[in-house]
Amino acid sequence: MIIIGDIMMDSYYWGDVSRISPEAPVPIVAVGKKESRLGGAGNVAVNIQAMGANPLLCGVIGKDDNGDRLIKILKDNRLSDAGLIRINGRPTTNKTRIISSAHHLIRIDEEDDSVISDTDSEKVYKSVESFIKSKKTAAIIFEDYDKGVISPALINKVTALAEKHNIPTIVDPKKRNFSAYKNVTVFKPNLKELREGLGEHVEATSVAQLNKAVDRLRKEQKIDTALITLSEHGVYVNNGKEKEIIPAHIRKISDVSGAGDSVVSVAALCTAIELSPYDTAALANLAGGQVCEKAGVAPINKKQLLEEALHYMKPKS
């Protein structure tokens, strides 16, 4: 399974707060643990791997220390770096979170979100093309965080290539390229992204408003299935025939980071095996909720997902 998009690193500092700094009215965190994990498109790869499939990452990172660390994390997790392009002068995206007693105190971002050059974009495309020629590709995921890797030109070339080889395309969009994704199999924005992309307000609990907005989206962008994540309200699925909200299940929420990555990962795997849009959405809904119970960006637990699917998912009458 090919994943194209913004590859980043999620770094964590965990510690205790017992006093306020004498230098400024801010807490002093006594760091007890540091960790770096794959984020963005990298986290999708981790989720795909956790579910038993083989992910192939295509994107760019910097020729810097964070890039070296990211490559090491890939190798430590037995993930290939063959599709990564390293660019001089462009920092590897790194999000550093400082956490105390499960409370997220601050996040520090290192990044350059300008669109990569046409030359580097062509290299990314060539990586995708090479993987399709040499590997059996069940699906292609666009993991777009608006960090500059994905452009309308790259989207057009990859979707045309996917159509030629009869490979489904699954999209996790952001605002910049929202309307550039056309002729895709599954389109998975969250509600905020849907509102921004269409320029209209849509209530999370209104099936009528969702139907109207997403019918328009599907028609204008020629999308087979739209899967809209609605946060605590669950997910909405619309493939032209099935149009409904699948409610979220009650959970103890710890951290919503990475929930969208888990949703798109499960949606892609379900699409690859031609599961129905409703069952795809229901499983993705469970996966997104599951990872919210864990602190920090964490992958799907395949065994837990199976247990929850057997418990919650009932055949439709």
PDB file of N, CA and C in Angstrom, residues 14-76:
ATOM      1  N   TRP A  14       7.989  13.996  28.396  1.00  0.00           N
ATOM      2  CA  TRP A  14       7.087  13.753  29.519  1.00  0.00           C
ATOM      3  C   TRP A  14       7.799  14.122  30.817  1.00  0.00           C
ATOM      4  N   GLY A  15       7.090  14.796  31.690  1.00  0.00           N
ATOM      5  CA  GLY A  15       7.719  15.172  32.953  1.00  0.00           C
ATOM      6  C   GLY A  15       6.708  15.635  33.982  1.00  0.00           C
ATOM      7  N   ASP A  16       7.229  16.041  35.128  1.00  0.00           N
ATOM      8  CA  ASP A  16       6.381  16.506  36.233  1.00  0.00           C
ATOM      9  C   ASP A  16       6.534  18.007  36.416  1.00  0.00           C
ATOM     10  N   VAL A  17       5.438  18.642  36.823  1.00  0.00           N
ATOM     11  CA  VAL A  17       5.446  20.066  37.134  1.00  0.00           C
ATOM     12  C   VAL A  17       5.201  20.231  38.633  1.00  0.00           C
ATOM     13  N   SER A  18       6.151  20.864  39.312  1.00  0.00           N
ATOM     14  CA  SER A  18       5.978  21.079  40.755  1.00  0.00           C
ATOM     15  C   SER A  18       6.134  22.537  41.153  1.00  0.00           C
ATOM     16  N   ARG A  19       6.565  23.385  40.196  1.00  0.00           N
ATOM     17  CA  ARG A  19       6.737  24.799  40.533  1.00  0.00           C
ATOM     18  C   ARG A  19       6.668  25.661  39.272  1.00  0.00           C
ATOM     19  N   ILE A  20       6.544  26.953  39.499  1.00  0.00           N
ATOM     20  CA  ILE A  20       6.517  27.944  38.426  1.00  0.00           C
ATOM     21  C   ILE A  20       7.894  28.578  38.298  1.00  0.00           C
ATOM     22  N   SER A  21       8.270  28.865  37.069  1.00  0.00           N
ATOM     23  CA  SER A  21       9.583  29.449  36.820  1.00  0.00           C
ATOM     24  C   SER A  21       9.699  30.840  37.443  1.00  0.00           C
ATOM     25  N   PRO A  22      10.854  31.149  38.070  1.00  0.00           N
ATOM     26  CA  PRO A  22      11.072  32.506  38.593  1.00  0.00           C
ATOM     27  C   PRO A  22      11.356  33.517  37.478  1.00  0.00           C
ATOM     28  N   GLU A  23      11.602  33.007  36.259  1.00  0.00           N
ATOM     29  CA  GLU A  23      11.955  33.881  35.138  1.00  0.00           C
ATOM     30  C   GLU A  23      10.727  34.411  34.391  1.00  0.00           C
ATOM     31  N   ALA A  24       9.633  33.641  34.449  1.00  0.00           N
ATOM     32  CA  ALA A  24       8.382  33.998  33.747  1.00  0.00           C
ATOM     33  C   ALA A  24       7.267  33.146  34.349  1.00  0.00           C
ATOM     34  N   PRO A  25       6.019  33.579  34.230  1.00  0.00           N
ATOM     35  CA  PRO A  25       4.909  32.821  34.830  1.00  0.00           C
ATOM     36  C   PRO A  25       4.540  31.585  34.017  1.00  0.00           C
ATOM     37  N   VAL A  26       5.487  30.672  33.919  1.00  0.00           N
ATOM     38  CA  VAL A  26       5.285  29.423  33.175  1.00  0.00           C
ATOM     39  C   VAL A  26       5.728  28.246  34.041  1.00  0.00           C
ATOM     40  N   PRO A  27       5.118  27.060  33.835  1.00  0.00           N
ATOM     41  CA  PRO A  27       5.516  25.900  34.632  1.00  0.00           C
ATOM     42  C   PRO A  27       6.894  25.377  34.233  1.00  0.00           C
ATOM     43  N   ILE A  28       7.624  24.853  35.196  1.00  0.00           N
ATOM     44  CA  ILE A  28       8.888  24.158  34.944  1.00  0.00           C
ATOM     45  C   ILE A  28       8.582  22.666  34.861  1.00  0.00           C
ATOM     46  N   VAL A  29       8.949  22.051  33.743  1.00  0.00           N
ATOM     47  CA  VAL A  29       8.729  20.619  33.549  1.00  0.00           C
ATOM     48  C   VAL A  29      10.046  19.890  33.775  1.00  0.00           C
ATOM     49  N   ALA A  30      10.067  19.022  34.773  1.00  0.00           N
ATOM     50  CA  ALA A  30      11.239  18.184  35.033  1.00  0.00           C
ATOM     51  C   ALA A  30      11.096  16.938  34.158  1.00  0.00           C
ATOM     52  N   VAL A  31      11.819  16.913  33.059  1.00  0.00           N
ATOM     53  CA  VAL A  31      11.642  15.858  32.060  1.00  0.00           C
ATOM     54  C   VAL A  31      12.146  14.520  32.590  1.00  0.00           C
ATOM     55  N   GLY A  32      11.264  13.518  32.482  1.00  0.00           N
ATOM     56  CA  GLY A  32      11.641  12.176  32.910  1.00  0.00           C
ATOM     57  C   GLY A  32      11.801  11.212  31.756  1.00  0.00           C
ATOM     58  N   LYS A  33      11.217  11.557  30.600  1.00  0.00           N
ATOM     59  CA  LYS A  33      11.260  10.643  29.458  1.00  0.00           C
ATOM     60  C   LYS A  33      11.148  11.431  28.165  1.00  0.00           C
ATOM     61  N   LYS A  34      11.913  11.018  27.161  1.00  0.00           N
ATOM     62  CA  LYS A  34      11.833  11.612  25.825  1.00  0.00           C
ATOM     63  C   LYS A  34      11.623  10.498  24.805  1.00  0.00           C
ATOM     64  N   GLU A  35      10.839  10.806  23.774  1.00  0.00           N
ATOM     65  CA  GLU A  35      10.572   9.793  22.748  1.00  0.00           C
ATOM     66  C   GLU A  35      10.208  10.472  21.445  1.00  0.00           C
ATOM     67  N   SER A  36      10.577   9.842  20.333  1.00  0.00           N
ATOM     68  CA  SER A  36      10.179  10.320  19.011  1.00  0.00           C
ATOM     69  C   SER A  36       9.472   9.199  18.269  1.00  0.00           C
ATOM     70  N   ARG A  37       8.381   9.556  17.594  1.00  0.00           N
ATOM     71  CA  ARG A  37       7.593   8.591  16.829  1.00  0.00           C
ATOM     72  C   ARG A  37       7.345   9.143  15.431  1.00  0.00           C
ATOM     73  N   LEU A  38       6.941   8.291  14.522  1.00  0.00           N
ATOM     74  CA  LEU A  38       6.581   8.730  13.183  1.00  0.00           C
ATOM     75  C   LEU A  38       5.225   9.423  13.218  1.00  0.00           C
ATOM     76  N   GLY A  39       5.124  10.551  12.529  1.00  0.00           N
ATOM     77  CA  GLY A  39       3.877  11.305  12.497  1.00  0.00           C
ATOM     78  C   GLY A  39       3.438  11.593  11.075  1.00  0.00           C
ATOM     79  N   GLY A  40       2.239  12.161  10.931  1.00  0.00           N
ATOM     80  CA  GLY A  40       1.710  12.483   9.611  1.00  0.00           C
ATOM     81  C   GLY A  40       1.568  11.231   8.762  1.00  0.00           C
ATOM     82  N   ALA A  41       2.076  11.286   7.531  1.00  0.00           N
ATOM     83  CA  ALA A  41       2.027  10.113   6.658  1.00  0.00           C
ATOM     84  C   ALA A  41       2.799   8.943   7.264  1.00  0.00           C
ATOM     85  N   GLY A  42       3.809   9.251   8.071  1.00  0.00           N
ATOM     86  CA  GLY A  42       4.557   8.199   8.755  1.00  0.00           C
ATOM     87  C   GLY A  42       3.700   7.437   9.744  1.00  0.00           C
ATOM     88  N   ASN A  43       2.793   8.146  10.425  1.00  0.00           N
ATOM     89  CA  ASN A  43       1.897   7.479  11.366  1.00  0.00           C
ATOM     90  C   ASN A  43       0.885   6.607  10.635  1.00  0.00           C
ATOM     91  N   VAL A  44       0.463   7.019   9.459  1.00  0.00           N
ATOM     92  CA  VAL A  44      -0.412   6.170   8.644  1.00  0.00           C
ATOM     93  C   VAL A  44       0.318   4.877   8.290  1.00  0.00           C
ATOM     94  N   ALA A  45       1.597   4.999   7.942  1.00  0.00           N
ATOM     95  CA  ALA A  45       2.389   3.800   7.630  1.00  0.00           C
ATOM     96  C   ALA A  45       2.460   2.859   8.831  1.00  0.00           C
ATOM     97  N   VAL A  46       2.651   3.426  10.022  1.00  0.00           N
ATOM     98  CA  VAL A  46       2.704   2.615  11.240  1.00  0.00           C
ATOM     99  C   VAL A  46       1.370   1.900  11.461  1.00  0.00           C
ATOM    100  N   ASN A  47       0.268   2.601  11.227  1.00  0.00           N
ATOM    101  CA  ASN A  47      -1.055   1.999  11.394  1.00  0.00           C
ATOM    102  C   ASN A  47      -1.315   0.900  10.365  1.00  0.00           C
ATOM    103  N   ILE A  48      -0.922   1.143   9.136  1.00  0.00           N
ATOM    104  CA  ILE A  48      -1.077   0.127   8.090  1.00  0.00           C
ATOM    105  C   ILE A  48      -0.278  -1.122   8.456  1.00  0.00           C
ATOM    106  N   GLN A  49       0.937  -0.913   8.929  1.00  0.00           N
ATOM    107  CA  GLN A  49       1.784  -2.038   9.341  1.00  0.00           C
ATOM    108  C   GLN A  49       1.175  -2.779  10.537  1.00  0.00           C
ATOM    109  N   ALA A  50       0.629  -2.021  11.495  1.00  0.00           N
ATOM    110  CA  ALA A  50       0.028  -2.628  12.686  1.00  0.00           C
ATOM    111  C   ALA A  50      -1.157  -3.520  12.329  1.00  0.00           C
ATOM    112  N   MET A  51      -1.810  -3.213  11.212  1.00  0.00           N
ATOM    113  CA  MET A  51      -2.952  -4.009  10.771  1.00  0.00           C
ATOM    114  C   MET A  51      -2.524  -5.199   9.904  1.00  0.00           C
ATOM    115  N   GLY A  52      -1.225  -5.337   9.644  1.00  0.00           N
ATOM    116  CA  GLY A  52      -0.716  -6.506   8.936  1.00  0.00           C
ATOM    117  C   GLY A  52      -0.402  -6.308   7.469  1.00  0.00           C
ATOM    118  N   ALA A  53      -0.506  -5.080   6.969  1.00  0.00           N
ATOM    119  CA  ALA A  53      -0.208  -4.810   5.557  1.00  0.00           C
ATOM    120  C   ALA A  53       1.182  -4.181   5.420  1.00  0.00           C
ATOM    121  N   ASN A  54       1.629  -4.021   4.174  1.00  0.00           N
ATOM    122  CA  ASN A  54       2.969  -3.498   3.905  1.00  0.00           C
ATOM    123  C   ASN A  54       2.886  -2.074   3.356  1.00  0.00           C
ATOM    124  N   PRO A  55       3.259  -1.062   4.168  1.00  0.00           N
ATOM    125  CA  PRO A  55       3.193   0.328   3.698  1.00  0.00           C
ATOM    126  C   PRO A  55       4.470   0.765   2.983  1.00  0.00           C
ATOM    127  N   LEU A  56       4.307   1.602   1.961  1.00  0.00           N
ATOM    128  CA  LEU A  56       5.436   2.177   1.232  1.00  0.00           C
ATOM    129  C   LEU A  56       5.262   3.689   1.221  1.00  0.00           C
ATOM    130  N   LEU A  57       6.159   4.397   1.902  1.00  0.00           N
ATOM    131  CA  LEU A  57       6.060   5.851   2.043  1.00  0.00           C
ATOM    132  C   LEU A  57       6.710   6.584   0.883  1.00  0.00           C
ATOM    133  N   CYS A  58       6.021   7.618   0.390  1.00  0.00           N
ATOM    134  CA  CYS A  58       6.583   8.488  -0.636  1.00  0.00           C
ATOM    135  C   CYS A  58       6.416   9.940  -0.186  1.00  0.00           C
ATOM    136  N   GLY A  59       7.524  10.662  -0.068  1.00  0.00           N
ATOM    137  CA  GLY A  59       7.460  12.049   0.378  1.00  0.00           C
ATOM    138  C   GLY A  59       8.848  12.621   0.520  1.00  0.00           C
ATOM    139  N   VAL A  60       8.954  13.751   1.222  1.00  0.00           N
ATOM    140  CA  VAL A  60      10.249  14.409   1.383  1.00  0.00           C
ATOM    141  C   VAL A  60      10.548  14.654   2.852  1.00  0.00           C
ATOM    142  N   ILE A  61      11.829  14.631   3.177  1.00  0.00           N
ATOM    143  CA  ILE A  61      12.328  15.054   4.483  1.00  0.00           C
ATOM    144  C   ILE A  61      13.599  15.866   4.249  1.00  0.00           C
ATOM    145  N   GLY A  62      14.079  16.530   5.289  1.00  0.00           N
ATOM    146  CA  GLY A  62      15.274  17.348   5.142  1.00  0.00           C
ATOM    147  C   GLY A  62      16.566  16.546   5.299  1.00  0.00           C
ATOM    148  N   LYS A  63      17.642  17.141   4.815  1.00  0.00           N
ATOM    149  CA  LYS A  63      18.972  16.584   5.084  1.00  0.00           C
ATOM    150  C   LYS A  63      19.468  17.228   6.372  1.00  0.00           C
ATOM    151  N   ASP A  64      18.886  16.810   7.486  1.00  0.00           N
ATOM    152  CA  ASP A  64      19.200  17.402   8.780  1.00  0.00           C
ATOM    153  C   ASP A  64      19.181  16.327   9.867  1.00  0.00           C
ATOM    154  N   ASP A  65      19.460  16.736  11.101  1.00  0.00           N
ATOM    155  CA  ASP A  65      19.510  15.768  12.200  1.00  0.00           C
ATOM    156  C   ASP A  65      18.161  15.091  12.418  1.00  0.00           C
ATOM    157  N   ASN A  66      17.075  15.864  12.325  1.00  0.00           N
ATOM    158  CA  ASN A  66      15.756  15.257  12.488  1.00  0.00           C
ATOM    159  C   ASN A  66      15.456  14.256  11.378  1.00  0.00           C
ATOM    160  N   GLY A  67      15.938  14.542  10.177  1.00  0.00           N
ATOM    161  CA  GLY A  67      15.778  13.601   9.076  1.00  0.00           C
ATOM    162  C   GLY A  67      16.520  12.305   9.343  1.00  0.00           C
ATOM    163  N   ASP A  68      17.739  12.430   9.893  1.00  0.00           N
ATOM    164  CA  ASP A  68      18.512  11.234  10.249  1.00  0.00           C
ATOM    165  C   ASP A  68      17.776  10.413  11.311  1.00  0.00           C
ATOM    166  N   ARG A  69      17.211  11.112  12.299  1.00  0.00           N
ATOM    167  CA  ARG A  69      16.460  10.423  13.353  1.00  0.00           C
ATOM    168  C   ARG A  69      15.235   9.732  12.782  1.00  0.00           C
ATOM    169  N   LEU A  70      14.564  10.403  11.846  1.00  0.00           N
ATOM    170  CA  LEU A  70      13.365   9.815  11.244  1.00  0.00           C
ATOM    171  C   LEU A  70      13.718   8.542  10.464  1.00  0.00           C
ATOM    172  N   ILE A  71      14.811   8.585   9.718  1.00  0.00           N
ATOM    173  CA  ILE A  71      15.262   7.393   8.977  1.00  0.00           C
ATOM    174  C   ILE A  71      15.545   6.253   9.944  1.00  0.00           C
ATOM    175  N   LYS A  72      16.178   6.560  11.070  1.00  0.00           N
ATOM    176  CA  LYS A  72      16.481   5.520  12.058  1.00  0.00           C
ATOM    177  C   LYS A  72      15.195   4.917  12.627  1.00  0.00           C
ATOM    178  N   ILE A  73      14.193   5.771  12.897  1.00  0.00           N
ATOM    179  CA  ILE A  73      12.921   5.267  13.419  1.00  0.00           C
ATOM    180  C   ILE A  73      12.260   4.344  12.386  1.00  0.00           C
ATOM    181  N   LEU A  74      12.318   4.721  11.110  1.00  0.00           N
ATOM    182  CA  LEU A  74      11.781   3.854  10.069  1.00  0.00           C
ATOM    183  C   LEU A  74      12.456   2.493  10.095  1.00  0.00           C
ATOM    184  N   LYS A  75      13.786   2.493  10.153  1.00  0.00           N
ATOM    185  CA  LYS A  75      14.523   1.234  10.152  1.00  0.00           C
ATOM    186  C   LYS A  75      14.252   0.419  11.406  1.00  0.00           C
ATOM    187  N   ASP A  76      14.144   1.112  12.542  1.00  0.00           N
ATOM    188  CA  ASP A  76      13.840   0.412  13.799  1.00  0.00           C
ATOM    189  C   ASP A  76      12.465  -0.262  13.743  1.00  0.00           C
TER     190      ASP A  76
END
